[in-house]
Short mmCIF file of C-alpha atoms and ligand atoms in Angstrom, two decimals:
data_model
loop_
_atom_site.label_atom_id
_atom_site.label_comp_id
_atom_site.label_asym_id
_atom_site.label_seq_id
_atom_site.Cartn_x
_atom_site.Cartn_y
_atom_site.Cartn_z
CA TRP A 277 3.01 -21.83 8.58
CA LYS A 278 4.12 -20.25 5.29
CA ARG A 279 3.17 -16.66 6.21
CA ILE A 280 6.02 -14.19 6.76
CA THR A 281 6.07 -13.29 10.47
CA LEU A 282 7.85 -10.68 12.61
CA ASN A 283 10.43 -13.36 13.36
CA HIS A 284 11.27 -13.72 9.66
CA LEU A 285 11.62 -9.93 9.41
CA ALA A 286 13.76 -9.71 12.56
CA ALA A 287 16.06 -12.43 11.12
CA LYS A 288 16.47 -10.50 7.86
CA TYR A 289 17.20 -7.33 9.80
CA ASP A 290 19.80 -9.10 11.96
CA LYS A 291 21.53 -10.49 8.83
CA GLY A 292 21.38 -7.04 7.09
CA GLU A 293 19.09 -8.45 4.38
CA PRO A 294 16.80 -5.72 2.97
CA ILE A 295 13.10 -6.04 3.72
CA THR A 296 10.71 -5.56 0.77
CA MET A 297 7.27 -3.91 1.06
CA VAL A 298 4.70 -2.96 -1.62
CA THR A 299 1.13 -1.78 -1.24
CA ALA A 300 -1.95 -3.67 -2.58
CA TYR A 301 -5.57 -2.68 -2.45
CA ASP A 302 -7.59 -5.53 -3.95
CA TYR A 303 -7.44 -9.31 -4.79
CA PRO A 304 -5.40 -9.13 -8.05
CA SER A 305 -2.77 -6.70 -6.74
CA ALA A 306 -2.41 -8.82 -3.57
CA VAL A 307 -1.89 -11.99 -5.67
CA HIS A 308 0.83 -10.16 -7.70
CA VAL A 309 2.59 -8.81 -4.55
CA ASP A 310 2.40 -12.22 -2.95
CA ASN A 311 3.70 -14.07 -6.08
CA ALA A 312 6.65 -11.73 -6.35
CA GLY A 313 7.87 -12.80 -2.94
CA ILE A 314 7.45 -9.40 -1.27
CA ASP A 315 7.86 -9.60 2.53
CA ILE A 316 5.17 -7.10 3.56
CA CYS A 317 2.01 -6.29 1.73
CA LEU A 318 0.66 -2.94 2.93
CA VAL A 319 -2.96 -1.98 2.49
CA GLY A 320 -2.12 1.71 2.59
CA ASP A 321 -4.48 4.58 2.95
CA SER A 322 -2.86 5.71 -0.31
CA VAL A 323 -5.89 3.78 -1.67
CA GLY A 324 -7.83 7.01 -1.31
CA MET A 325 -5.47 8.62 -3.89
CA VAL A 326 -4.45 5.83 -6.31
CA VAL A 327 -7.68 3.90 -6.29
CA HIS A 328 -10.43 6.35 -5.28
CA GLY A 329 -8.99 9.45 -7.01
CA HIS A 330 -8.89 11.72 -3.94
CA ASP A 331 -6.19 14.42 -3.70
CA THR A 332 -5.16 13.31 -0.21
CA THR A 333 -5.53 10.30 2.09
CA LEU A 334 -7.78 12.21 4.47
CA PRO A 335 -11.17 11.05 3.17
CA VAL A 336 -10.38 7.36 3.66
CA THR A 337 -12.65 5.72 6.23
CA MET A 338 -12.43 2.56 8.37
CA ASP A 339 -15.10 1.04 6.11
CA ASP A 340 -13.00 1.76 3.05
CA MET A 341 -9.96 0.20 4.67
CA LEU A 342 -11.87 -2.89 5.78
CA LEU A 343 -13.28 -3.49 2.31
CA HIS A 344 -9.77 -3.28 0.73
CA CYS A 345 -8.16 -5.25 3.55
CA ARG A 346 -10.59 -8.19 3.13
CA ALA A 347 -9.94 -8.31 -0.66
CA VAL A 348 -6.17 -8.24 -0.09
CA SER A 349 -6.33 -10.94 2.58
CA ARG A 350 -8.07 -13.22 0.10
CA GLY A 351 -5.23 -12.71 -2.45
CA ALA A 352 -2.04 -12.84 -0.37
CA SER A 353 -1.17 -15.98 1.50
CA ARG A 354 2.52 -15.50 2.18
CA SER A 355 3.30 -11.77 2.60
CA LEU A 356 2.82 -10.24 6.09
CA LEU A 357 -0.36 -8.20 5.78
CA VAL A 358 -0.30 -4.68 7.30
CA GLY A 359 -3.26 -2.32 7.20
CA ASP A 360 -3.08 1.44 7.63
CA LEU A 361 -5.17 3.08 10.33
CA PRO A 362 -6.97 5.84 8.40
CA PHE A 363 -7.16 9.53 9.38
CA GLY A 364 -9.69 9.93 12.24
CA SER A 365 -9.57 6.33 13.41
CA TYR A 366 -6.92 6.50 16.17
CA GLU A 367 -6.31 10.15 17.22
CA GLU A 368 -9.08 10.60 19.84
CA SER A 369 -8.03 8.09 22.56
CA LYS A 370 -6.12 4.94 23.07
CA GLU A 371 -9.44 3.15 23.32
CA GLN A 372 -10.43 4.34 19.89
CA ALA A 373 -6.94 3.39 18.48
CA VAL A 374 -7.14 -0.13 19.94
CA ALA A 375 -10.72 -0.61 18.68
CA SER A 376 -9.82 0.47 15.13
CA ALA A 377 -6.64 -1.66 15.08
CA THR A 378 -8.61 -4.63 16.35
CA ARG A 379 -11.13 -4.25 13.50
CA LEU A 380 -8.37 -4.33 10.86
CA LEU A 381 -7.31 -7.71 12.20
CA LYS A 382 -10.70 -9.24 13.09
CA GLU A 383 -12.75 -7.89 10.19
CA GLY A 384 -10.04 -7.06 7.70
CA GLY A 385 -7.77 -10.14 8.01
CA MET A 386 -4.63 -8.11 8.59
CA ASP A 387 -1.64 -9.41 10.60
CA ALA A 388 -0.50 -5.98 11.84
CA ILE A 389 -1.30 -2.29 11.53
CA LYS A 390 0.56 0.91 10.63
CA LEU A 391 -0.06 4.38 12.06
CA GLU A 392 1.48 7.80 11.42
CA GLY A 393 3.39 8.81 14.47
CA GLY A 394 5.32 11.57 16.07
CA THR A 395 3.09 13.29 18.58
CA PRO A 396 2.96 11.96 22.19
CA SER A 397 -0.64 10.81 21.71
CA ARG A 398 0.33 8.78 18.68
CA VAL A 399 3.02 7.14 20.66
CA ILE A 400 0.51 6.30 23.40
CA ALA A 401 -1.83 4.89 20.73
CA ALA A 402 0.97 2.75 19.30
CA ARG A 403 1.88 1.48 22.80
CA SER A 404 -1.72 0.66 23.63
CA ILE A 405 -2.25 -1.25 20.36
CA VAL A 406 0.91 -3.28 20.95
CA GLU A 407 -0.27 -4.07 24.51
CA ALA A 408 -3.55 -5.21 23.03
CA GLY A 409 -1.57 -7.91 21.13
CA ILE A 410 -1.36 -6.22 17.75
CA ALA A 411 1.94 -5.66 16.00
CA VAL A 412 2.45 -1.99 14.88
CA ILE A 413 4.62 -0.26 12.24
CA GLY A 414 5.20 3.41 12.90
CA HIS A 415 5.51 6.00 10.12
CA VAL A 416 7.55 9.22 10.41
CA GLY A 417 8.98 11.93 8.17
CA LEU A 418 6.31 13.00 5.65
CA THR A 419 3.13 11.70 7.24
CA PRO A 420 0.43 12.33 4.55
CA GLN A 421 -2.39 12.40 7.06
CA ALA A 422 -0.78 15.54 8.62
CA ILE A 423 -0.59 17.67 5.40
CA SER A 424 -2.85 20.16 7.05
CA VAL A 425 -0.11 21.06 9.60
CA LEU A 426 2.84 20.14 7.42
CA GLY A 427 1.63 22.54 4.79
CA GLY A 428 1.37 19.99 1.96
CA PHE A 429 3.28 16.92 0.75
CA ARG A 430 6.71 18.17 1.68
CA PRO A 431 9.90 16.32 2.51
CA GLN A 432 10.81 16.42 6.23
CA GLY A 433 14.12 16.46 8.10
CA ARG A 434 15.74 19.08 5.85
CA ASN A 435 17.13 21.12 8.75
CA ALA A 436 18.55 20.18 12.12
CA ALA A 437 15.34 20.82 14.05
CA SER A 438 13.18 18.82 11.59
CA ALA A 439 15.71 15.97 11.37
CA THR A 440 15.85 15.79 15.24
CA LYS A 441 12.11 15.57 15.26
CA VAL A 442 12.12 12.70 12.75
CA LEU A 443 14.74 10.87 14.85
CA GLU A 444 12.96 11.49 18.18
CA SER A 445 9.64 10.39 16.75
CA ALA A 446 11.18 7.14 15.46
CA LEU A 447 12.84 6.44 18.77
CA ALA A 448 9.60 7.09 20.67
CA LEU A 449 7.72 4.78 18.40
CA GLN A 450 10.39 2.10 18.79
CA ASP A 451 10.08 2.53 22.58
CA ALA A 452 6.28 2.12 22.27
CA GLY A 453 6.90 -1.35 20.82
CA CYS A 454 6.69 -0.83 17.07
CA PHE A 455 8.46 -3.59 15.06
CA ALA A 456 9.46 -1.34 12.15
CA ILE A 457 9.38 2.31 11.17
CA VAL A 458 8.43 3.66 7.72
CA LEU A 459 10.54 6.70 6.83
CA GLU A 460 8.95 8.79 4.19
CA CYS A 461 10.61 11.61 2.23
CA VAL A 462 13.54 12.51 4.32
CA PRO A 463 17.12 13.18 3.10
CA SER A 464 19.36 10.08 2.87
CA PRO A 465 21.71 11.10 5.73
CA VAL A 466 18.70 11.54 8.03
CA ALA A 467 17.41 8.07 7.09
CA ALA A 468 20.91 6.67 7.70
CA ALA A 469 21.10 8.28 11.14
CA VAL A 470 17.65 6.98 12.12
CA THR A 471 18.41 3.58 10.81
CA SER A 472 21.70 3.33 12.81
CA SER A 473 20.01 4.70 15.98
CA LEU A 474 17.22 2.19 15.98
CA GLN A 475 17.20 -1.51 16.91
CA ILE A 476 14.23 -2.22 14.62
CA PRO A 477 14.14 -1.99 10.84
CA THR A 478 13.48 1.24 8.95
CA ILE A 479 11.55 0.91 5.68
CA GLY A 480 12.22 3.81 3.43
CA ILE A 481 10.15 5.58 0.73
CA GLY A 482 11.83 8.59 -0.78
CA ALA A 483 14.46 8.15 2.01
CA GLY A 484 17.46 6.88 0.01
CA PRO A 485 19.38 3.58 0.22
CA ASN A 486 20.46 3.57 3.88
CA CYS A 487 17.29 1.94 5.31
CA SER A 488 16.67 -1.61 6.37
CA GLY A 489 14.04 -2.04 3.67
CA GLN A 490 12.09 -0.20 0.97
CA VAL A 491 8.43 0.36 0.21
CA LEU A 492 6.70 1.72 -2.86
CA VAL A 493 3.09 2.20 -3.86
CA TYR A 494 1.86 -0.46 -6.30
CA HIS A 495 0.35 1.97 -8.76
CA ASP A 496 3.38 4.21 -8.73
CA LEU A 497 6.02 1.52 -9.35
CA LEU A 498 3.92 0.02 -12.13
CA GLN A 499 3.11 3.47 -13.62
CA MET A 500 -0.47 2.37 -13.41
CA THR A 501 -1.87 5.89 -13.05
CA GLN A 502 -0.02 7.10 -16.11
CA HIS A 503 -3.21 7.70 -17.91
CA PRO A 504 -2.44 9.42 -21.21
CA HIS A 505 -4.22 12.80 -21.35
CA HIS A 506 -4.52 12.96 -17.57
CA ALA A 507 -2.27 14.62 -14.99
CA GLN A 508 0.30 12.29 -13.62
CA VAL A 509 1.45 12.47 -10.06
CA THR A 510 4.07 9.79 -9.79
CA PRO A 511 6.48 10.97 -7.04
CA LYS A 512 10.08 11.88 -7.95
CA PHE A 513 11.60 9.11 -5.79
CA CYS A 514 9.56 6.35 -7.54
CA LYS A 515 11.27 4.34 -10.21
CA ALA A 516 9.02 2.98 -12.97
CA TYR A 517 9.39 -0.83 -12.98
CA GLY A 518 6.58 -1.12 -15.52
CA ASN A 519 4.50 0.93 -17.90
CA ILE A 520 1.11 -0.49 -17.09
CA GLY A 521 -0.96 2.66 -17.59
CA ILE A 522 0.29 2.88 -21.16
CA ALA A 523 -0.22 -0.86 -21.70
CA VAL A 524 -3.83 -0.57 -20.47
CA ASN A 525 -4.51 2.43 -22.71
CA GLU A 526 -3.08 0.68 -25.75
CA ALA A 527 -5.18 -2.47 -25.09
CA LEU A 528 -8.41 -0.58 -24.58
CA CYS A 529 -7.89 1.61 -27.68
CA LYS A 530 -7.14 -1.43 -29.77
CA TYR A 531 -10.30 -3.19 -28.46
CA ARG A 532 -12.41 -0.15 -29.31
CA GLU A 533 -10.93 0.04 -32.83
CA GLU A 534 -11.50 -3.68 -33.50
CA VAL A 535 -15.16 -3.53 -32.35
CA VAL A 536 -15.78 -0.44 -34.51
CA SER A 537 -14.10 -2.01 -37.51
CA GLN A 538 -15.81 -5.36 -36.83
CA LYS A 539 -12.49 -7.22 -36.57
CA PHE A 540 -13.56 -8.45 -33.16
CA PRO A 541 -14.96 -10.96 -32.51
CA SER A 542 -13.51 -13.03 -35.33
CA ALA A 543 -14.30 -16.75 -35.73
CA ALA A 544 -11.58 -17.62 -33.23
CA TYR A 545 -13.48 -15.82 -30.50
CA THR A 546 -16.92 -17.10 -31.49
CA PRO A 547 -16.87 -20.46 -29.75
CA TYR A 548 -20.40 -21.58 -29.18
CA ARG A 549 -22.13 -23.87 -31.70
CA ILE A 550 -25.64 -24.88 -32.24
CA ASP A 551 -26.40 -28.21 -33.86
CA GLN A 552 -27.55 -28.14 -37.52
CA SER A 553 -31.06 -29.54 -36.92
CA SER A 554 -31.74 -26.90 -34.34
CA VAL A 555 -30.45 -24.17 -36.61
CA GLU A 556 -33.09 -25.23 -39.18
CA THR A 557 -35.91 -25.32 -36.58
CA PHE A 558 -34.82 -22.12 -34.82
CA ILE A 559 -33.86 -19.88 -37.72
O1 KIV B 288 -0.43 4.50 2.32
C1 KIV B 288 0.67 4.12 1.89
O2 KIV B 288 0.82 3.65 0.76
C2 KIV B 288 1.82 4.25 2.79
C3 KIV B 288 3.24 3.95 2.19
C4 KIV B 288 3.58 5.07 1.27
C5 KIV B 288 4.21 3.71 3.22
O3 KIV B 288 1.67 4.67 3.90
NA1 NA B 289 -0.37 5.46 4.44
#
């Protein structure tokens, strides 16, 4: 059993070792995340934004998630695989939540699911999914599926009332049986307070260093969507660990130039031979 499990994560948490998490959406990104030794590979509904070009995560469907989950599950053999429940797939009832979570495991090949929490009905959904035998990560702070009520992609927990809400939501999700909580876009002291109040790991994104682990979006940390001449939307908290968008642009421009100037394909890239007698017959 070489797959990372909840037990491995709990052991890291107990020893104070940071937990690593990165998103992936397809076979090649999953292979990369897995090879890098990342603990948790998240098929995030951020796929709607970084892969499908939507402005929000709201349009992402269960069918979208299942397609991406299946591709990721074929590429990652070691990382724990977590799939996001998309907007509209778990809010109606606990039955709907359990059914959607079950599909991410049975049809998508995931090991666990993540849902955006906070409200009492989300906590009930999380509890029901855990009771159905599916491990759940909660997600509080900036919950992108709630931008309609949050008034946009805004940091949370910046005043006492909002910080209390973040903490209470995290505690409620822990009580519901979640094995970890993603803390998105909250001030570092709020993340520190939540982390020390919980008995399960917090995984921060835009939440400062005082979390039990960190998560970033694959395309953001690689600067993959840094398309020259296009608007860039890499979040402020994301460090660029690569410059892949620029590298892709340079490679494609070079290819175009070499085709136009007939430098490509040179003899080195023209591998197939025909024997001399056939050349004479054929040509
Ligand atoms: O969808 C996503 O990528 C996420 C992470 C930012 C935690 O939910
Ligand atoms: Na998400």
